[in-house]
Amino acid sequence: MYLLAHLSDPHLGPIPEARISELLGKRFFGMMNWIGARRRNFGAATLAPLLTDLLAQGADHIAVTGDLVNVSLPSEFDTGATFLTSLGAPDAVTVVPGNHDAYVHSALAYHLEHWAPFLSGDDTHPDTP
C-alpha cells in the first residue's frame, strides 16, 4: 500500500521585516491579516506537533499544497525551502503553491529559485509560462 500524506496551508511565520515599499497593495492586507489573527493560529507551536505526527506515519510521499508563505516576500521563500527540505528529499515531497505563495507577479521567480526540486515530477523540471 502506498501512503500519501497531505499538508495544506502551513503559513510559515513569522513574516520577516519588510520595507514599506514591499507592503504596497495586496501585501499590506496580508500583513494586517497576519498581525490581526493569523500569527496566533499559525506558527511553530501549532506546526511542530503536527509535523512530528506526520513524519512518524512513514508516508511514501508528502504533498504540501498551498500557502507556505504569507505575503510572498523574497525571504519567505527561503523559509519555505528549509521547511520542504525538513520534510524529506525532493523525490519524496511535492509542493503545489497556493494563492499566498503568488501574491505578486515576481513570486513565480521565487518559486523556481527556491522550490524547483519540489515542484518537479519524475525526470522533469517545472515549466515556466
mmCIF file of the C-alpha atoms, coordinates in Angstrom:
data_MODEL
# 
_entry.id   MODEL 
# 
loop_
_atom_site.group_PDB 
_atom_site.id 
_atom_site.type_symbol 
_atom_site.label_atom_id 
_atom_site.label_alt_id 
_atom_site.label_comp_id 
_atom_site.label_asym_id 
_atom_site.label_entity_id 
_atom_site.label_seq_id 
_atom_site.pdbx_PDB_ins_code 
_atom_site.Cartn_x 
_atom_site.Cartn_y 
_atom_site.Cartn_z 
_atom_site.occupancy 
_atom_site.B_iso_or_equiv 
_atom_site.pdbx_formal_charge 
_atom_site.auth_seq_id 
_atom_site.auth_comp_id 
_atom_site.auth_asym_id 
_atom_site.auth_atom_id 
_atom_site.pdbx_PDB_model_num 
ATOM 1   C CA . MET A 1 1   ? 0.000  0.000  0.000   1.00 0.00 ? 1   MET A CA 1 
ATOM 2   C CA . TYR A 1 2   ? 1.218  3.488  -0.887  1.00 0.00 ? 2   TYR A CA 1 
ATOM 3   C CA . LEU A 1 3   ? 0.799  6.064  1.876   1.00 0.00 ? 3   LEU A CA 1 
ATOM 4   C CA . LEU A 1 4   ? 0.423  9.699  0.817   1.00 0.00 ? 4   LEU A CA 1 
ATOM 5   C CA . ALA A 1 5   ? 0.499  12.410 3.474   1.00 0.00 ? 5   ALA A CA 1 
ATOM 6   C CA . HIS A 1 6   ? -1.107 15.749 2.681   1.00 0.00 ? 6   HIS A CA 1 
ATOM 7   C CA . LEU A 1 7   ? -0.338 19.014 4.459   1.00 0.00 ? 7   LEU A CA 1 
ATOM 8   C CA . SER A 1 8   ? -2.092 22.194 3.442   1.00 0.00 ? 8   SER A CA 1 
ATOM 9   C CA . ASP A 1 9   ? -1.647 25.862 4.276   1.00 0.00 ? 9   ASP A CA 1 
ATOM 10  C CA . PRO A 1 10  ? 1.138  25.899 6.868   1.00 0.00 ? 10  PRO A CA 1 
ATOM 11  C CA . HIS A 1 11  ? 1.539  29.709 6.518   1.00 0.00 ? 11  HIS A CA 1 
ATOM 12  C CA . LEU A 1 12  ? 5.093  29.622 7.863   1.00 0.00 ? 12  LEU A CA 1 
ATOM 13  C CA . GLY A 1 13  ? 5.839  32.535 10.088  1.00 0.00 ? 13  GLY A CA 1 
ATOM 14  C CA . PRO A 1 14  ? 6.680  34.919 11.348  1.00 0.00 ? 14  PRO A CA 1 
ATOM 15  C CA . ILE A 1 15  ? 6.588  37.297 8.428   1.00 0.00 ? 15  ILE A CA 1 
ATOM 16  C CA . PRO A 1 16  ? 10.064 38.805 8.022   1.00 0.00 ? 16  PRO A CA 1 
ATOM 17  C CA . GLU A 1 17  ? 10.654 42.517 8.338   1.00 0.00 ? 17  GLU A CA 1 
ATOM 18  C CA . ALA A 1 18  ? 9.801  44.371 5.160   1.00 0.00 ? 18  ALA A CA 1 
ATOM 19  C CA . ARG A 1 19  ? 10.329 47.810 3.725   1.00 0.00 ? 19  ARG A CA 1 
ATOM 20  C CA . ILE A 1 20  ? 7.198  49.928 3.418   1.00 0.00 ? 20  ILE A CA 1 
ATOM 21  C CA . SER A 1 21  ? 7.592  49.806 -0.368  1.00 0.00 ? 21  SER A CA 1 
ATOM 22  C CA . GLU A 1 22  ? 7.343  45.995 -0.231  1.00 0.00 ? 22  GLU A CA 1 
ATOM 23  C CA . LEU A 1 23  ? 3.998  46.167 1.557   1.00 0.00 ? 23  LEU A CA 1 
ATOM 24  C CA . LEU A 1 24  ? 2.091  48.181 -1.012  1.00 0.00 ? 24  LEU A CA 1 
ATOM 25  C CA . GLY A 1 25  ? -1.098 46.699 -2.422  1.00 0.00 ? 25  GLY A CA 1 
ATOM 26  C CA . LYS A 1 26  ? -2.194 43.196 -1.546  1.00 0.00 ? 26  LYS A CA 1 
ATOM 27  C CA . ARG A 1 27  ? 0.788  42.528 0.719   1.00 0.00 ? 27  ARG A CA 1 
ATOM 28  C CA . PHE A 1 28  ? -0.415 45.265 3.081   1.00 0.00 ? 28  PHE A CA 1 
ATOM 29  C CA . PHE A 1 29  ? -3.709 43.451 3.667   1.00 0.00 ? 29  PHE A CA 1 
ATOM 30  C CA . GLY A 1 30  ? -1.921 40.134 4.078   1.00 0.00 ? 30  GLY A CA 1 
ATOM 31  C CA . MET A 1 31  ? 0.337  41.698 6.699   1.00 0.00 ? 31  MET A CA 1 
ATOM 32  C CA . MET A 1 32  ? -2.661 43.120 8.554   1.00 0.00 ? 32  MET A CA 1 
ATOM 33  C CA . ASN A 1 33  ? -4.290 39.672 8.489   1.00 0.00 ? 33  ASN A CA 1 
ATOM 34  C CA . TRP A 1 34  ? -1.108 38.168 9.985   1.00 0.00 ? 34  TRP A CA 1 
ATOM 35  C CA . ILE A 1 35  ? -0.865 40.828 12.697  1.00 0.00 ? 35  ILE A CA 1 
ATOM 36  C CA . GLY A 1 36  ? -4.573 40.627 13.496  1.00 0.00 ? 36  GLY A CA 1 
ATOM 37  C CA . ALA A 1 37  ? -5.207 36.905 13.874  1.00 0.00 ? 37  ALA A CA 1 
ATOM 38  C CA . ARG A 1 38  ? -3.195 34.552 11.723  1.00 0.00 ? 38  ARG A CA 1 
ATOM 39  C CA . ARG A 1 39  ? 0.024  34.774 13.771  1.00 0.00 ? 39  ARG A CA 1 
ATOM 40  C CA . ARG A 1 40  ? -1.836 33.321 16.759  1.00 0.00 ? 40  ARG A CA 1 
ATOM 41  C CA . ASN A 1 41  ? -3.168 30.384 14.743  1.00 0.00 ? 41  ASN A CA 1 
ATOM 42  C CA . PHE A 1 42  ? -0.105 29.599 12.629  1.00 0.00 ? 42  PHE A CA 1 
ATOM 43  C CA . GLY A 1 43  ? 3.418  29.158 13.890  1.00 0.00 ? 43  GLY A CA 1 
ATOM 44  C CA . ALA A 1 44  ? 5.953  26.746 15.300  1.00 0.00 ? 44  ALA A CA 1 
ATOM 45  C CA . ALA A 1 45  ? 3.859  25.902 18.368  1.00 0.00 ? 45  ALA A CA 1 
ATOM 46  C CA . THR A 1 46  ? 0.994  24.757 16.158  1.00 0.00 ? 46  THR A CA 1 
ATOM 47  C CA . LEU A 1 47  ? 3.026  23.222 13.361  1.00 0.00 ? 47  LEU A CA 1 
ATOM 48  C CA . ALA A 1 48  ? 5.676  21.283 15.331  1.00 0.00 ? 48  ALA A CA 1 
ATOM 49  C CA . PRO A 1 49  ? 3.396  18.605 16.851  1.00 0.00 ? 49  PRO A CA 1 
ATOM 50  C CA . LEU A 1 50  ? 1.599  18.200 13.535  1.00 0.00 ? 50  LEU A CA 1 
ATOM 51  C CA . LEU A 1 51  ? 4.899  17.640 11.712  1.00 0.00 ? 51  LEU A CA 1 
ATOM 52  C CA . THR A 1 52  ? 6.108  15.209 14.359  1.00 0.00 ? 52  THR A CA 1 
ATOM 53  C CA . ASP A 1 53  ? 2.972  13.134 13.846  1.00 0.00 ? 53  ASP A CA 1 
ATOM 54  C CA . LEU A 1 54  ? 3.086  13.439 10.056  1.00 0.00 ? 54  LEU A CA 1 
ATOM 55  C CA . LEU A 1 55  ? 6.706  12.267 9.850   1.00 0.00 ? 55  LEU A CA 1 
ATOM 56  C CA . ALA A 1 56  ? 6.027  9.414  12.298  1.00 0.00 ? 56  ALA A CA 1 
ATOM 57  C CA . GLN A 1 57  ? 3.467  7.974  9.864   1.00 0.00 ? 57  GLN A CA 1 
ATOM 58  C CA . GLY A 1 58  ? 6.223  6.917  7.465   1.00 0.00 ? 58  GLY A CA 1 
ATOM 59  C CA . ALA A 1 59  ? 4.457  8.181  4.357   1.00 0.00 ? 59  ALA A CA 1 
ATOM 60  C CA . ASP A 1 60  ? 5.821  7.219  0.962   1.00 0.00 ? 60  ASP A CA 1 
ATOM 61  C CA . HIS A 1 61  ? 5.280  10.762 -0.271  1.00 0.00 ? 61  HIS A CA 1 
ATOM 62  C CA . ILE A 1 62  ? 4.255  14.094 1.243   1.00 0.00 ? 62  ILE A CA 1 
ATOM 63  C CA . ALA A 1 63  ? 2.183  16.597 -0.724  1.00 0.00 ? 63  ALA A CA 1 
ATOM 64  C CA . VAL A 1 64  ? 2.264  20.163 0.565   1.00 0.00 ? 64  VAL A CA 1 
ATOM 65  C CA . THR A 1 65  ? -0.471 22.233 -1.016  1.00 0.00 ? 65  THR A CA 1 
ATOM 66  C CA . GLY A 1 66  ? -0.851 25.919 -0.805  1.00 0.00 ? 66  GLY A CA 1 
ATOM 67  C CA . ASP A 1 67  ? 0.358  28.767 1.224   1.00 0.00 ? 67  ASP A CA 1 
ATOM 68  C CA . LEU A 1 68  ? 3.788  28.066 2.647   1.00 0.00 ? 68  LEU A CA 1 
ATOM 69  C CA . VAL A 1 69  ? 4.348  31.817 2.795   1.00 0.00 ? 69  VAL A CA 1 
ATOM 70  C CA . ASN A 1 70  ? 2.104  34.670 3.825   1.00 0.00 ? 70  ASN A CA 1 
ATOM 71  C CA . VAL A 1 71  ? 2.732  37.684 1.585   1.00 0.00 ? 71  VAL A CA 1 
ATOM 72  C CA . SER A 1 72  ? 5.353  36.426 -0.922  1.00 0.00 ? 72  SER A CA 1 
ATOM 73  C CA . LEU A 1 73  ? 8.314  38.386 0.426   1.00 0.00 ? 73  LEU A CA 1 
ATOM 74  C CA . PRO A 1 74  ? 11.550 37.020 -1.058  1.00 0.00 ? 74  PRO A CA 1 
ATOM 75  C CA . SER A 1 75  ? 12.953 35.775 2.260   1.00 0.00 ? 75  SER A CA 1 
ATOM 76  C CA . GLU A 1 76  ? 9.755  33.834 2.970   1.00 0.00 ? 76  GLU A CA 1 
ATOM 77  C CA . PHE A 1 77  ? 10.697 31.520 0.101   1.00 0.00 ? 77  PHE A CA 1 
ATOM 78  C CA . ASP A 1 78  ? 13.990 30.698 1.856   1.00 0.00 ? 78  ASP A CA 1 
ATOM 79  C CA . THR A 1 79  ? 11.964 29.679 4.904   1.00 0.00 ? 79  THR A CA 1 
ATOM 80  C CA . GLY A 1 80  ? 9.708  27.619 2.654   1.00 0.00 ? 80  GLY A CA 1 
ATOM 81  C CA . ALA A 1 81  ? 12.680 25.809 1.108   1.00 0.00 ? 81  ALA A CA 1 
ATOM 82  C CA . THR A 1 82  ? 14.078 24.990 4.546   1.00 0.00 ? 82  THR A CA 1 
ATOM 83  C CA . PHE A 1 83  ? 10.667 23.695 5.590   1.00 0.00 ? 83  PHE A CA 1 
ATOM 84  C CA . LEU A 1 84  ? 10.311 21.497 2.497   1.00 0.00 ? 84  LEU A CA 1 
ATOM 85  C CA . THR A 1 85  ? 13.795 20.077 2.995   1.00 0.00 ? 85  THR A CA 1 
ATOM 86  C CA . SER A 1 86  ? 12.917 19.245 6.611   1.00 0.00 ? 86  SER A CA 1 
ATOM 87  C CA . LEU A 1 87  ? 10.091 17.036 5.324   1.00 0.00 ? 87  LEU A CA 1 
ATOM 88  C CA . GLY A 1 88  ? 12.303 14.955 3.068   1.00 0.00 ? 88  GLY A CA 1 
ATOM 89  C CA . ALA A 1 89  ? 14.099 14.732 -0.241  1.00 0.00 ? 89  ALA A CA 1 
ATOM 90  C CA . PRO A 1 90  ? 12.511 16.256 -3.359  1.00 0.00 ? 90  PRO A CA 1 
ATOM 91  C CA . ASP A 1 91  ? 11.628 12.808 -4.705  1.00 0.00 ? 91  ASP A CA 1 
ATOM 92  C CA . ALA A 1 92  ? 9.509  12.239 -1.565  1.00 0.00 ? 92  ALA A CA 1 
ATOM 93  C CA . VAL A 1 93  ? 7.986  15.721 -1.192  1.00 0.00 ? 93  VAL A CA 1 
ATOM 94  C CA . THR A 1 94  ? 5.963  17.750 -3.688  1.00 0.00 ? 94  THR A CA 1 
ATOM 95  C CA . VAL A 1 95  ? 4.735  21.311 -3.280  1.00 0.00 ? 95  VAL A CA 1 
ATOM 96  C CA . VAL A 1 96  ? 1.832  22.942 -5.098  1.00 0.00 ? 96  VAL A CA 1 
ATOM 97  C CA . PRO A 1 97  ? 1.954  26.700 -4.425  1.00 0.00 ? 97  PRO A CA 1 
ATOM 98  C CA . GLY A 1 98  ? -1.173 28.455 -3.195  1.00 0.00 ? 98  GLY A CA 1 
ATOM 99  C CA . ASN A 1 99  ? -2.515 31.962 -3.557  1.00 0.00 ? 99  ASN A CA 1 
ATOM 100 C CA . HIS A 1 100 ? -0.376 33.401 -0.731  1.00 0.00 ? 100 HIS A CA 1 
ATOM 101 C CA . ASP A 1 101 ? 2.665  31.942 -2.490  1.00 0.00 ? 101 ASP A CA 1 
ATOM 102 C CA . ALA A 1 102 ? 1.710  34.032 -5.524  1.00 0.00 ? 102 ALA A CA 1 
ATOM 103 C CA . TYR A 1 103 ? 0.656  37.355 -4.021  1.00 0.00 ? 103 TYR A CA 1 
ATOM 104 C CA . VAL A 1 104 ? 2.776  39.237 -6.542  1.00 0.00 ? 104 VAL A CA 1 
ATOM 105 C CA . HIS A 1 105 ? 3.921  38.526 -10.107 1.00 0.00 ? 105 HIS A CA 1 
ATOM 106 C CA . SER A 1 106 ? 7.553  38.157 -9.042  1.00 0.00 ? 106 SER A CA 1 
ATOM 107 C CA . ALA A 1 107 ? 6.631  35.195 -6.830  1.00 0.00 ? 107 ALA A CA 1 
ATOM 108 C CA . LEU A 1 108 ? 6.981  32.750 -9.741  1.00 0.00 ? 108 LEU A CA 1 
ATOM 109 C CA . ALA A 1 109 ? 10.682 33.507 -9.938  1.00 0.00 ? 109 ALA A CA 1 
ATOM 110 C CA . TYR A 1 110 ? 10.995 32.871 -6.193  1.00 0.00 ? 110 TYR A CA 1 
ATOM 111 C CA . HIS A 1 111 ? 9.200  29.502 -6.535  1.00 0.00 ? 111 HIS A CA 1 
ATOM 112 C CA . LEU A 1 112 ? 11.554 28.407 -9.261  1.00 0.00 ? 112 LEU A CA 1 
ATOM 113 C CA . GLU A 1 113 ? 14.654 29.677 -7.483  1.00 0.00 ? 113 GLU A CA 1 
ATOM 114 C CA . HIS A 1 114 ? 13.921 28.141 -4.091  1.00 0.00 ? 114 HIS A CA 1 
ATOM 115 C CA . TRP A 1 115 ? 11.421 25.319 -4.572  1.00 0.00 ? 115 TRP A CA 1 
ATOM 116 C CA . ALA A 1 116 ? 12.216 23.924 -8.042  1.00 0.00 ? 116 ALA A CA 1 
ATOM 117 C CA . PRO A 1 117 ? 13.288 20.466 -6.832  1.00 0.00 ? 117 PRO A CA 1 
ATOM 118 C CA . PHE A 1 118 ? 9.950  20.115 -5.014  1.00 0.00 ? 118 PHE A CA 1 
ATOM 119 C CA . LEU A 1 119 ? 7.904  21.341 -7.996  1.00 0.00 ? 119 LEU A CA 1 
ATOM 120 C CA . SER A 1 120 ? 9.151  18.710 -10.433 1.00 0.00 ? 120 SER A CA 1 
ATOM 121 C CA . GLY A 1 121 ? 7.803  15.298 -11.258 1.00 0.00 ? 121 GLY A CA 1 
ATOM 122 C CA . ASP A 1 122 ? 9.921  12.278 -12.045 1.00 0.00 ? 122 ASP A CA 1 
ATOM 123 C CA . ASP A 1 123 ? 12.643 13.242 -14.521 1.00 0.00 ? 123 ASP A CA 1 
ATOM 124 C CA . THR A 1 124 ? 11.006 16.599 -15.258 1.00 0.00 ? 124 THR A CA 1 
ATOM 125 C CA . HIS A 1 125 ? 11.591 20.229 -14.489 1.00 0.00 ? 125 HIS A CA 1 
ATOM 126 C CA . PRO A 1 126 ? 8.952  22.823 -13.639 1.00 0.00 ? 126 PRO A CA 1 
ATOM 127 C CA . ASP A 1 127 ? 7.623  24.682 -16.648 1.00 0.00 ? 127 ASP A CA 1 
ATOM 128 C CA . THR A 1 128 ? 7.536  28.432 -16.766 1.00 0.00 ? 128 THR A CA 1 
ATOM 129 C CA . PRO A 1 129 ? 4.726  30.280 -18.507 1.00 0.00 ? 129 PRO A CA 1 
# 
